[in-house]
Coordinates of C-alpha atoms and ligand atoms in Angstrom, one line a residue:
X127 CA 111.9 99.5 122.8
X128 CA 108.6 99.7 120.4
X129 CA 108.6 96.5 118.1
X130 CA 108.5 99.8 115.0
X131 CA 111.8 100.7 116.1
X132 CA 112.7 97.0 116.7
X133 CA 111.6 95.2 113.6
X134 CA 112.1 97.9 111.0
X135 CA 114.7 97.8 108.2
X136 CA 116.9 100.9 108.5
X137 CA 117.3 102.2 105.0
X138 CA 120.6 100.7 103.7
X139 CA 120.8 98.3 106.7
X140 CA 122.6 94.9 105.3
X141 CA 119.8 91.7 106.1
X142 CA 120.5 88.7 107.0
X143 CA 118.0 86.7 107.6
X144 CA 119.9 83.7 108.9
X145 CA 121.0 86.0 111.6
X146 CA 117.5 86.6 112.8
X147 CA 115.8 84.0 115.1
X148 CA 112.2 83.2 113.4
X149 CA 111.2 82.0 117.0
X150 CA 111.7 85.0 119.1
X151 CA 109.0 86.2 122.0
X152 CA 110.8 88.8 123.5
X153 CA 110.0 88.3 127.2
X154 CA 106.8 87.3 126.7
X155 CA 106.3 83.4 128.2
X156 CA 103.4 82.4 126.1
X157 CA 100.2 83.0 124.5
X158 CA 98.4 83.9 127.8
X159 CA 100.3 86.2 128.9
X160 CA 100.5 88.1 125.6
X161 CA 96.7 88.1 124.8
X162 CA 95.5 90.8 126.8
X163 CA 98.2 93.3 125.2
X164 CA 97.1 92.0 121.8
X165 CA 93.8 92.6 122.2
X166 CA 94.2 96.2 123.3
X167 CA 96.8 96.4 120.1
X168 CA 94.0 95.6 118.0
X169 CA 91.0 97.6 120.2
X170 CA 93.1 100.4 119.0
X171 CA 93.2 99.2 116.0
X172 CA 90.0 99.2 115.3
X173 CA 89.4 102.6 116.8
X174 CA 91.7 104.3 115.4
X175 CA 90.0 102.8 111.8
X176 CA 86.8 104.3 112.8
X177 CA 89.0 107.5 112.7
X178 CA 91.1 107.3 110.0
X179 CA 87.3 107.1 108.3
X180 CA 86.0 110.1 109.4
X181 CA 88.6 112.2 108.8
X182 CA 89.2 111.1 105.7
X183 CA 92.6 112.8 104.4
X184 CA 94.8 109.7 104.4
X185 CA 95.0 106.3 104.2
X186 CA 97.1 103.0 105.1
X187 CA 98.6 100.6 103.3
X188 CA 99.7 96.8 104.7
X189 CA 101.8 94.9 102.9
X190 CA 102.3 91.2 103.8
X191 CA 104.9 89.3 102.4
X192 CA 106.4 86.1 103.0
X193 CA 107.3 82.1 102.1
X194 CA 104.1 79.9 102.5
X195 CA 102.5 78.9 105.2
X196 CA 104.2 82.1 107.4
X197 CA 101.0 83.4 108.6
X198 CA 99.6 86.2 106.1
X199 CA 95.9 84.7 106.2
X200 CA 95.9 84.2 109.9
X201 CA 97.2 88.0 110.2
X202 CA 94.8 89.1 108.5
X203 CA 92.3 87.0 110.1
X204 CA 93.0 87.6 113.7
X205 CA 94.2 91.8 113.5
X206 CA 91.2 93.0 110.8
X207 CA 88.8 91.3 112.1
X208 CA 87.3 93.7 114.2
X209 CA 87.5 96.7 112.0
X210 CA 84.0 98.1 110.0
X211 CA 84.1 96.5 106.8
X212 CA 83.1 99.8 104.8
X213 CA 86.7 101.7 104.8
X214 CA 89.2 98.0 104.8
X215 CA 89.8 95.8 102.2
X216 CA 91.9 93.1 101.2
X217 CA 93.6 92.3 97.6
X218 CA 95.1 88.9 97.4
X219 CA 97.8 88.9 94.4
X220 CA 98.1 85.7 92.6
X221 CA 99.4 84.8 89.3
X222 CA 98.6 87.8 86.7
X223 CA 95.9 87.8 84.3
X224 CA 95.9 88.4 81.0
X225 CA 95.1 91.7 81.3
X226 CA 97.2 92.2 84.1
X227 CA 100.4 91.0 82.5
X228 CA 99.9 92.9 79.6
X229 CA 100.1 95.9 81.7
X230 CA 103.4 97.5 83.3
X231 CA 103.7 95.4 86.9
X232 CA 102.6 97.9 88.9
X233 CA 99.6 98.8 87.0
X234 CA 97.5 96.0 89.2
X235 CA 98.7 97.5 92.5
X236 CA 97.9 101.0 91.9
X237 CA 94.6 100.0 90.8
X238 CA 94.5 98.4 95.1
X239 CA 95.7 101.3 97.2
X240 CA 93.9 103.2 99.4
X241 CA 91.7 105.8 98.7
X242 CA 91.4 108.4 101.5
X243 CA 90.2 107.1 104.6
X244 CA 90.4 103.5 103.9
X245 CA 92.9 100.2 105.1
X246 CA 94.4 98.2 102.2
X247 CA 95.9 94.8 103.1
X248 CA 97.6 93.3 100.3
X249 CA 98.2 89.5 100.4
X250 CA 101.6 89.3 98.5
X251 CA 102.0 92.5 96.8
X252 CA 103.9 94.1 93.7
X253 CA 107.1 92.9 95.3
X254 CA 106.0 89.1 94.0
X255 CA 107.6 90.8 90.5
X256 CA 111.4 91.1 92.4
X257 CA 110.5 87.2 94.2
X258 CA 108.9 84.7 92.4
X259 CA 109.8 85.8 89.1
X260 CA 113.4 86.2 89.6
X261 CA 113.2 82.9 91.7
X262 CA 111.6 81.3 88.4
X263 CA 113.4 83.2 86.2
X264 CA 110.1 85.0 84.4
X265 CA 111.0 87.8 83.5
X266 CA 114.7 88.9 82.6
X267 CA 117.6 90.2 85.2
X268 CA 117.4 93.3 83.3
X269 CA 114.1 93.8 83.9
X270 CA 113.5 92.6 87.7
X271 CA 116.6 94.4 88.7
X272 CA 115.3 97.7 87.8
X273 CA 112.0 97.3 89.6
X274 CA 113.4 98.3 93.0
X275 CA 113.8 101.6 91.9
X276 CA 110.5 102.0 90.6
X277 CA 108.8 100.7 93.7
X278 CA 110.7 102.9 95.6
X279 CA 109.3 105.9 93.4
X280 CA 105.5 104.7 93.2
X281 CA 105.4 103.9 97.1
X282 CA 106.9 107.4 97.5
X283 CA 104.5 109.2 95.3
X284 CA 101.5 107.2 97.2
X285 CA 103.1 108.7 100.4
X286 CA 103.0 112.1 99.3
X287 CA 99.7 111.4 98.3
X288 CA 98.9 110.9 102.0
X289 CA 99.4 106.9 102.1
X290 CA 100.9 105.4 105.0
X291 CA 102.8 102.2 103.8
X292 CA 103.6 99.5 106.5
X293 CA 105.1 96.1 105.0
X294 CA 105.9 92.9 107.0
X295 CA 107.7 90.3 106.0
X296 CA 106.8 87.3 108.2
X297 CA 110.0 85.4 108.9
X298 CA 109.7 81.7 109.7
X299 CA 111.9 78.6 109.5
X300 CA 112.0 76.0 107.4
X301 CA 110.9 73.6 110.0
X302 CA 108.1 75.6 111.5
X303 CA 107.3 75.9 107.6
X304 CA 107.2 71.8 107.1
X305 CA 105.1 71.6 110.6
X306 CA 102.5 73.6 109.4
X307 CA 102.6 71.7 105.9
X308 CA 102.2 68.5 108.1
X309 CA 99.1 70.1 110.2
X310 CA 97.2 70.8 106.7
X311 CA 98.2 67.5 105.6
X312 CA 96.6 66.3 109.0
X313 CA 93.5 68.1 109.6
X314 CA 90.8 67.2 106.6
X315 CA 89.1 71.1 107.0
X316 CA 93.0 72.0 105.8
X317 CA 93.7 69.7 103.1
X318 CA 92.6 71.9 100.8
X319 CA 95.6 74.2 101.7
X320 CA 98.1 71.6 100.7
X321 CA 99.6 71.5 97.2
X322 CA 102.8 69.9 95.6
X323 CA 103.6 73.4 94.8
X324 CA 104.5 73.8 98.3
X325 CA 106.5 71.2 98.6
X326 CA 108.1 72.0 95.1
X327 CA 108.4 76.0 96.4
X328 CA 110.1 74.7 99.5
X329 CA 113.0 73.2 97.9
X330 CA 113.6 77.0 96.5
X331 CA 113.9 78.5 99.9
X332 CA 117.3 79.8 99.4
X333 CA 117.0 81.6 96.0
X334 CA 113.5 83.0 97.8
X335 CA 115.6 84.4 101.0
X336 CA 118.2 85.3 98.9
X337 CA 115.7 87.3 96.8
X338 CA 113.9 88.4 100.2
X339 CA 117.1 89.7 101.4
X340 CA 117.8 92.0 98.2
X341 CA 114.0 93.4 98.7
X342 CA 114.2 94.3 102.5
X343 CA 117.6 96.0 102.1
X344 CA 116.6 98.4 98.4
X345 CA 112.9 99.5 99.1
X346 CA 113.1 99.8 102.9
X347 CA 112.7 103.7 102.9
X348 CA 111.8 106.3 105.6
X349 CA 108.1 107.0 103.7
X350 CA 107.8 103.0 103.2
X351 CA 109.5 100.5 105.7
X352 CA 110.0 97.0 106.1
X353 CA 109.4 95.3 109.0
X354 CA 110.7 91.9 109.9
X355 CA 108.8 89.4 112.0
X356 CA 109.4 86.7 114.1
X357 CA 106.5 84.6 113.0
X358 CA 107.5 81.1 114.1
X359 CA 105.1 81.4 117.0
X360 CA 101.5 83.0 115.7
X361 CA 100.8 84.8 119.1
X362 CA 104.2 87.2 118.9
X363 CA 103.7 87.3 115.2
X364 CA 100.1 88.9 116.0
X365 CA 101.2 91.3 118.9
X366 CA 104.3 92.8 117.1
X367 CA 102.3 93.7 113.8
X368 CA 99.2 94.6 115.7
X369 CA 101.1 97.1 117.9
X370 CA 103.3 98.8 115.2
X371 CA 99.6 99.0 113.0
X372 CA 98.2 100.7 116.4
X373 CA 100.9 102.9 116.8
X374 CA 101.6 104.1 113.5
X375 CA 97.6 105.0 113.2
X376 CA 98.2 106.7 116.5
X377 CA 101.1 108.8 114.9
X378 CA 98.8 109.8 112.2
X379 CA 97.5 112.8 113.7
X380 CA 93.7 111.8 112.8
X381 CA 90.9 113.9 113.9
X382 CA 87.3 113.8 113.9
X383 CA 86.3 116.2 111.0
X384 CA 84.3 119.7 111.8
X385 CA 80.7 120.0 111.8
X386 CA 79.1 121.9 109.2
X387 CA 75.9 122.2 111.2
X388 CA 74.4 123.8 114.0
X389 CA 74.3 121.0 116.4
X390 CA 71.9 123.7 118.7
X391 CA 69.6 124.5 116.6
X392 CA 68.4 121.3 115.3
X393 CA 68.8 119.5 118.6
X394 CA 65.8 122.3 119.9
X395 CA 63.8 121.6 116.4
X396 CA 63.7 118.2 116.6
X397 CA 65.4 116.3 119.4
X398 CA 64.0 117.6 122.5
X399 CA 61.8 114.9 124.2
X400 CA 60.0 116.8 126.3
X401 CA 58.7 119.0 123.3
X402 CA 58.0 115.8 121.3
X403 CA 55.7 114.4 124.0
X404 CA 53.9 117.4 124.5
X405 CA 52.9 117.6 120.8
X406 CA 55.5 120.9 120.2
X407 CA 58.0 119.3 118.1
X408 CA 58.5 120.3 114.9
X409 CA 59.4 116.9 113.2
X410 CA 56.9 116.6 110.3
X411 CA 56.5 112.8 110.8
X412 CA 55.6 112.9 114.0
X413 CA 52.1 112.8 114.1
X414 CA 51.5 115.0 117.4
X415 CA 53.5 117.4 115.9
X416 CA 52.3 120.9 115.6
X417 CA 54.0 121.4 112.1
Ligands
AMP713 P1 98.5 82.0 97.2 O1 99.0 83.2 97.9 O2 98.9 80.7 97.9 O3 97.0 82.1 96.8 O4 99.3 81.9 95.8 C1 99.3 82.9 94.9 C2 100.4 82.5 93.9 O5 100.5 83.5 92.9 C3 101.8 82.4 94.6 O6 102.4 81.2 94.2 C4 102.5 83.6 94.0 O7 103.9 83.4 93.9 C5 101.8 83.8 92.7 N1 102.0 85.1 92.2 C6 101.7 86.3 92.8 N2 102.1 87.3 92.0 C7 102.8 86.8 91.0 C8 103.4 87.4 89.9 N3 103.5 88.8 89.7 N4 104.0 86.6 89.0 C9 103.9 85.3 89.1 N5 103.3 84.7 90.1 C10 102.7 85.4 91.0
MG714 MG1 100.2 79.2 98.6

């Protein structure tokens, strides 16, 4: 079975996240053995990008979600990194500005998605307005509670606008979380990774999953599904996401656009080499040219 079909939240599906083991690997024995399937995941990947350029008609948006210290900068790091920088970018939502929060909440992602053509990864997302504010209590239940609804309708008017939406929530557990806190206590080039926020966020982790839970199961729709991870172990966590990326870019339909010139004629005009050396060409700046 594809990991799209595996992972994804059927719309209306129940979640439990308790019931999900953060450490699967399928039948995959280890990082070895998985690395030559990830790297065609994301050689597709990045071909498929090059396509999704050219023909320009729609676009992708990746949504990354999850507690900290799941993985979204290392997903980002190892999947994108081969694609052409001109057509992907990444928006990192943090704590809105001024400006931002004087705006409705969704007025900061729309300003992010794709235009036509391009990849948009967002690291954390409009859905931080159903998490950490209903976790921290900042904004009223009447007014977090309705925001599922709206998401749903803005993610389903981007998709009619010719928007892909993917969007992975990267499930670890709480003891692969306080391993990794450990490693960036450990390693100086991570300290600066480390915060008492995490430690503070941490105690919160079952108001988060409870929150996580309510997200997956309202706004995982046919035009915009969620996708649970297993993210305990990097190297699954990279070949599941990288393989559902690559295959929903492959179910795209893209196509390199027409040609609006005759290839012929300017190939005889100015490309034939033989012509060129013998002073025939017709390329102005070439100074043997007859023209
Ligand atoms: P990081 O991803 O570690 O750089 O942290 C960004 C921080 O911004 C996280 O603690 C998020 O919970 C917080 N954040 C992102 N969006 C919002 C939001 N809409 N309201 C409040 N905090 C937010
Ligand atoms: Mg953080």
């Amino acid at each position: 079975m594809s990991y799209s079909k595996k992972f994804m939240v059927k719309p209306g599906e129940k979640i439990h996240l308790d019931k999900i083991d953060p450490a699967y690997t399928d039948q995959h024995e280890s990082h070895e053995k998985a690395l030559t399937k990830i790297q065609e995941h994301v050689g597709r990947m990045d071909k498929l990008q090059y396509l999704l350029y050219a023909d320009g008609d729609q676009s992708l948006l990746v949504v990354l979600q999850a507690l900290d210290a799941a993985g979204k900068d290392g997903v980002i790091r190892h999947l994108f990194s081969g694609m052409n920088p001109q057509g992907t970018s990444v928006f990192g939502f943090k704590q809105p500005s001024k400006e931002e929060a004087a705006h409705d909440f969704l007025w900061r992602a729309h300003q992010r998605t794709p235009s036509k053509g391009e990849i948009v990864i967002f690291n954390r997302s409009h859905y931080e307005d159903v998490l950490v504010v209903r976790v921290h209590k900042l904004a009223k239940k009447s007014i977090w509670s309705k925001r599922y609804d709206l998401i749903n309708d803005f993610e389903k008017m981007l998709s009619s606008n010719g928007t892909r939406i993917l969007k992975f929530f990267l499930h670890i557990s709480p003891e692969e979380q306080l391993e990794r806190f450990k490693q960036r206590l450990d390693d100086p080039a991570r300290n600066w990774k480390i915060t008492d926020a995490d430690y503070s966020e941490r105690e919160l982790w079952p108001k988060y999953i409870a929150a996580y839970e309510d997200a997956l199961e309202k706004t995982s729709t046919q035009h915009a599904p969620w996708y649970i991870i297993p993210a305990n172990h990097k190297w699954f966590r990279n070949l599941a996401i990288s393989e559902i990326i690559a295959d929903t870019l492959d179910e795209m339909g893209l196509k390199l656009p027409p040609t609006h010139v005759d290839m012929e004629a300017i190939r005889n005009k100015y490309h034939i080499a033989e012509q060129k050396q013998a002073g025939k060409g017709n390329d102005p700046l070439n100074k043997n040219s007859k023209s």
